[in-house]
mmCIF file of C-alpha atoms in Angstrom:
data_model
loop_
_atom_site.group_PDB
_atom_site.id
_atom_site.type_symbol
_atom_site.label_atom_id
_atom_site.label_comp_id
_atom_site.label_asym_id
_atom_site.label_seq_id
_atom_site.Cartn_x
_atom_site.Cartn_y
_atom_site.Cartn_z
ATOM 1 C CA UNK A 1 15.476 -2.462 18.676
ATOM 2 C CA UNK A 2 12.628 -1.907 16.222
ATOM 3 C CA UNK A 3 9.127 -0.994 17.321
ATOM 4 C CA UNK A 4 6.149 -1.678 15.110
ATOM 5 C CA UNK A 5 3.492 0.981 15.012
ATOM 6 C CA UNK A 6 -0.028 0.573 13.679
ATOM 7 C CA UNK A 7 0.041 1.175 9.937
ATOM 8 C CA UNK A 8 3.748 0.386 9.463
ATOM 9 C CA UNK A 9 3.240 -3.254 8.502
ATOM 10 C CA UNK A 10 3.770 -4.445 4.968
ATOM 11 C CA UNK A 11 0.733 -3.981 2.740
ATOM 12 C CA UNK A 12 -0.206 -5.269 -0.715
ATOM 13 C CA UNK A 13 0.177 -2.693 -3.491
ATOM 14 C CA UNK A 14 -1.229 -3.255 -6.983
ATOM 15 C CA UNK A 15 0.846 -1.802 -9.836
ATOM 16 C CA UNK A 16 -1.148 -0.248 -12.680
ATOM 17 C CA UNK A 17 1.188 0.424 -15.598
ATOM 18 C CA UNK A 18 0.828 3.713 -17.461
ATOM 19 C CA UNK A 19 0.144 3.324 -21.182
ATOM 20 C CA UNK A 20 0.078 6.130 -23.730
ATOM 21 C CA UNK A 21 -2.827 5.824 -26.147
ATOM 22 C CA UNK A 22 -4.819 8.011 -28.511
ATOM 23 C CA UNK A 23 -8.307 9.160 -27.562
ATOM 24 C CA UNK A 24 -10.612 7.864 -30.308
ATOM 25 C CA UNK A 25 -12.976 10.867 -30.156
ATOM 26 C CA UNK A 26 -10.462 13.717 -30.090
ATOM 27 C CA UNK A 27 -7.360 12.091 -31.550
ATOM 28 C CA UNK A 28 -5.270 13.466 -28.693
ATOM 29 C CA UNK A 29 -2.810 11.432 -26.668
ATOM 30 C CA UNK A 30 -3.856 10.413 -23.177
ATOM 31 C CA UNK A 31 -2.536 8.259 -20.376
ATOM 32 C CA UNK A 32 -4.437 5.121 -19.453
ATOM 33 C CA UNK A 33 -3.601 2.585 -16.761
ATOM 34 C CA UNK A 34 -3.381 -1.133 -17.388
ATOM 35 C CA UNK A 35 -4.109 -3.441 -14.446
ATOM 36 C CA UNK A 36 -3.490 -7.033 -15.408
ATOM 37 C CA UNK A 37 -3.732 -8.114 -11.761
ATOM 38 C CA UNK A 38 -0.328 -9.806 -11.861
ATOM 39 C CA UNK A 39 1.956 -6.989 -10.718
ATOM 40 C CA UNK A 40 1.727 -6.783 -6.948
ATOM 41 C CA UNK A 41 4.239 -6.320 -4.170
ATOM 42 C CA UNK A 42 4.335 -6.015 -0.403
ATOM 43 C CA UNK A 43 5.654 -2.666 0.753
ATOM 44 C CA UNK A 44 5.819 -0.374 3.763
ATOM 45 C CA UNK A 45 4.249 3.080 3.428
ATOM 46 C CA UNK A 46 5.729 6.092 5.228
ATOM 47 C CA UNK A 47 5.171 9.846 5.138
ATOM 48 C CA UNK A 48 7.905 11.669 3.222
ATOM 49 C CA UNK A 49 10.042 13.873 5.453
ATOM 50 C CA UNK A 50 10.250 17.643 4.801
ATOM 51 C CA UNK A 51 13.699 17.350 3.203
ATOM 52 C CA UNK A 52 12.469 14.752 0.702
ATOM 53 C CA UNK A 53 9.358 16.818 -0.080
ATOM 54 C CA UNK A 54 11.466 19.929 -0.710
ATOM 55 C CA UNK A 55 13.866 18.043 -2.995
ATOM 56 C CA UNK A 56 11.068 16.610 -5.135
ATOM 57 C CA UNK A 57 9.182 19.933 -5.268
ATOM 58 C CA UNK A 58 12.311 21.521 -6.749
ATOM 59 C CA UNK A 59 12.154 18.878 -9.479
ATOM 60 C CA UNK A 60 8.463 19.795 -9.992
ATOM 61 C CA UNK A 61 7.334 16.333 -8.910
ATOM 62 C CA UNK A 62 5.709 16.751 -5.488
ATOM 63 C CA UNK A 63 5.630 13.701 -3.231
ATOM 64 C CA UNK A 64 3.690 12.893 -0.094
ATOM 65 C CA UNK A 65 4.913 9.391 0.776
ATOM 66 C CA UNK A 66 7.757 6.937 0.324
ATOM 67 C CA UNK A 67 7.122 3.216 -0.184
ATOM 68 C CA UNK A 68 9.874 0.667 0.368
ATOM 69 C CA UNK A 69 9.740 -2.832 -0.999
ATOM 70 C CA UNK A 70 12.303 -5.609 -0.854
ATOM 71 C CA UNK A 71 13.207 -6.664 -4.373
ATOM 72 C CA UNK A 72 13.861 -5.141 -7.755
ATOM 73 C CA UNK A 73 11.585 -2.380 -9.102
ATOM 74 C CA UNK A 74 8.180 -3.495 -10.356
ATOM 75 C CA UNK A 75 6.870 -0.004 -11.166
ATOM 76 C CA UNK A 76 8.301 2.977 -13.007
ATOM 77 C CA UNK A 77 7.727 6.717 -12.902
ATOM 78 C CA UNK A 78 4.170 7.640 -13.988
ATOM 79 C CA UNK A 79 2.727 4.263 -12.941
ATOM 80 C CA UNK A 80 -0.048 4.090 -10.369
ATOM 81 C CA UNK A 81 0.073 2.105 -7.111
ATOM 82 C CA UNK A 82 -3.240 1.134 -5.535
ATOM 83 C CA UNK A 83 -3.683 0.256 -1.867
ATOM 84 C CA UNK A 84 -7.355 -0.477 -1.251
ATOM 85 C CA UNK A 85 -9.153 2.836 -1.832
ATOM 86 C CA UNK A 86 -5.907 4.850 -1.814
ATOM 87 C CA UNK A 87 -4.105 5.776 -5.053
ATOM 88 C CA UNK A 88 -0.456 6.806 -5.337
ATOM 89 C CA UNK A 89 1.264 8.132 -8.468
ATOM 90 C CA UNK A 90 4.925 7.151 -8.783
ATOM 91 C CA UNK A 91 7.104 10.238 -9.209
ATOM 92 C CA UNK A 92 10.447 8.458 -8.952
ATOM 93 C CA UNK A 93 12.021 5.063 -8.323
ATOM 94 C CA UNK A 94 15.315 4.384 -6.544
ATOM 95 C CA UNK A 95 16.788 0.890 -6.873
ATOM 96 C CA UNK A 96 19.036 1.233 -3.840
ATOM 97 C CA UNK A 97 22.600 0.371 -4.803
ATOM 98 C CA UNK A 98 21.391 -0.914 -8.195
ATOM 99 C CA UNK A 99 21.462 -4.414 -6.753
ATOM 100 C CA UNK A 100 17.759 -5.267 -6.931
ATOM 101 C CA UNK A 101 17.630 -5.883 -3.177
ATOM 102 C CA UNK A 102 15.406 -2.978 -2.110
ATOM 103 C CA UNK A 103 13.460 -0.317 -3.960
ATOM 104 C CA UNK A 104 12.169 3.081 -2.856
ATOM 105 C CA UNK A 105 9.147 4.545 -4.608
ATOM 106 C CA UNK A 106 8.620 8.290 -4.211
ATOM 107 C CA UNK A 107 4.872 8.784 -4.614
ATOM 108 C CA UNK A 108 2.148 11.389 -4.449
ATOM 109 C CA UNK A 109 -1.159 10.324 -2.937
ATOM 110 C CA UNK A 110 -4.140 11.496 -4.954
ATOM 111 C CA UNK A 111 -7.666 11.502 -3.576
ATOM 112 C CA UNK A 112 -9.218 12.875 -6.792
ATOM 113 C CA UNK A 113 -8.379 9.795 -8.897
ATOM 114 C CA UNK A 114 -9.711 6.249 -8.584
#
């Protein structure tokens, strides 16, 4: 039997694609985020467990949460997922079974970026 808890319902995430561009003033490369408003998905947000956090820290990509969504991946590593005022950077994507049925996004929540 499954119990729903407050906050575990599916929420709308906006995908902002990372784009490499050149800063016009300095000529250095920088990462910008493109939000065309079309890439959205419904997903469930959960805290990453200690084992998952440890695994991703060893890869030097710390995570704080895992987002699951039913369907094929709509975001890739280095993209940004926006949920209201909350921002999550995608550290890794797992297309479970490579069937396009469910996708896990391993993300780091960032409060210093909007």
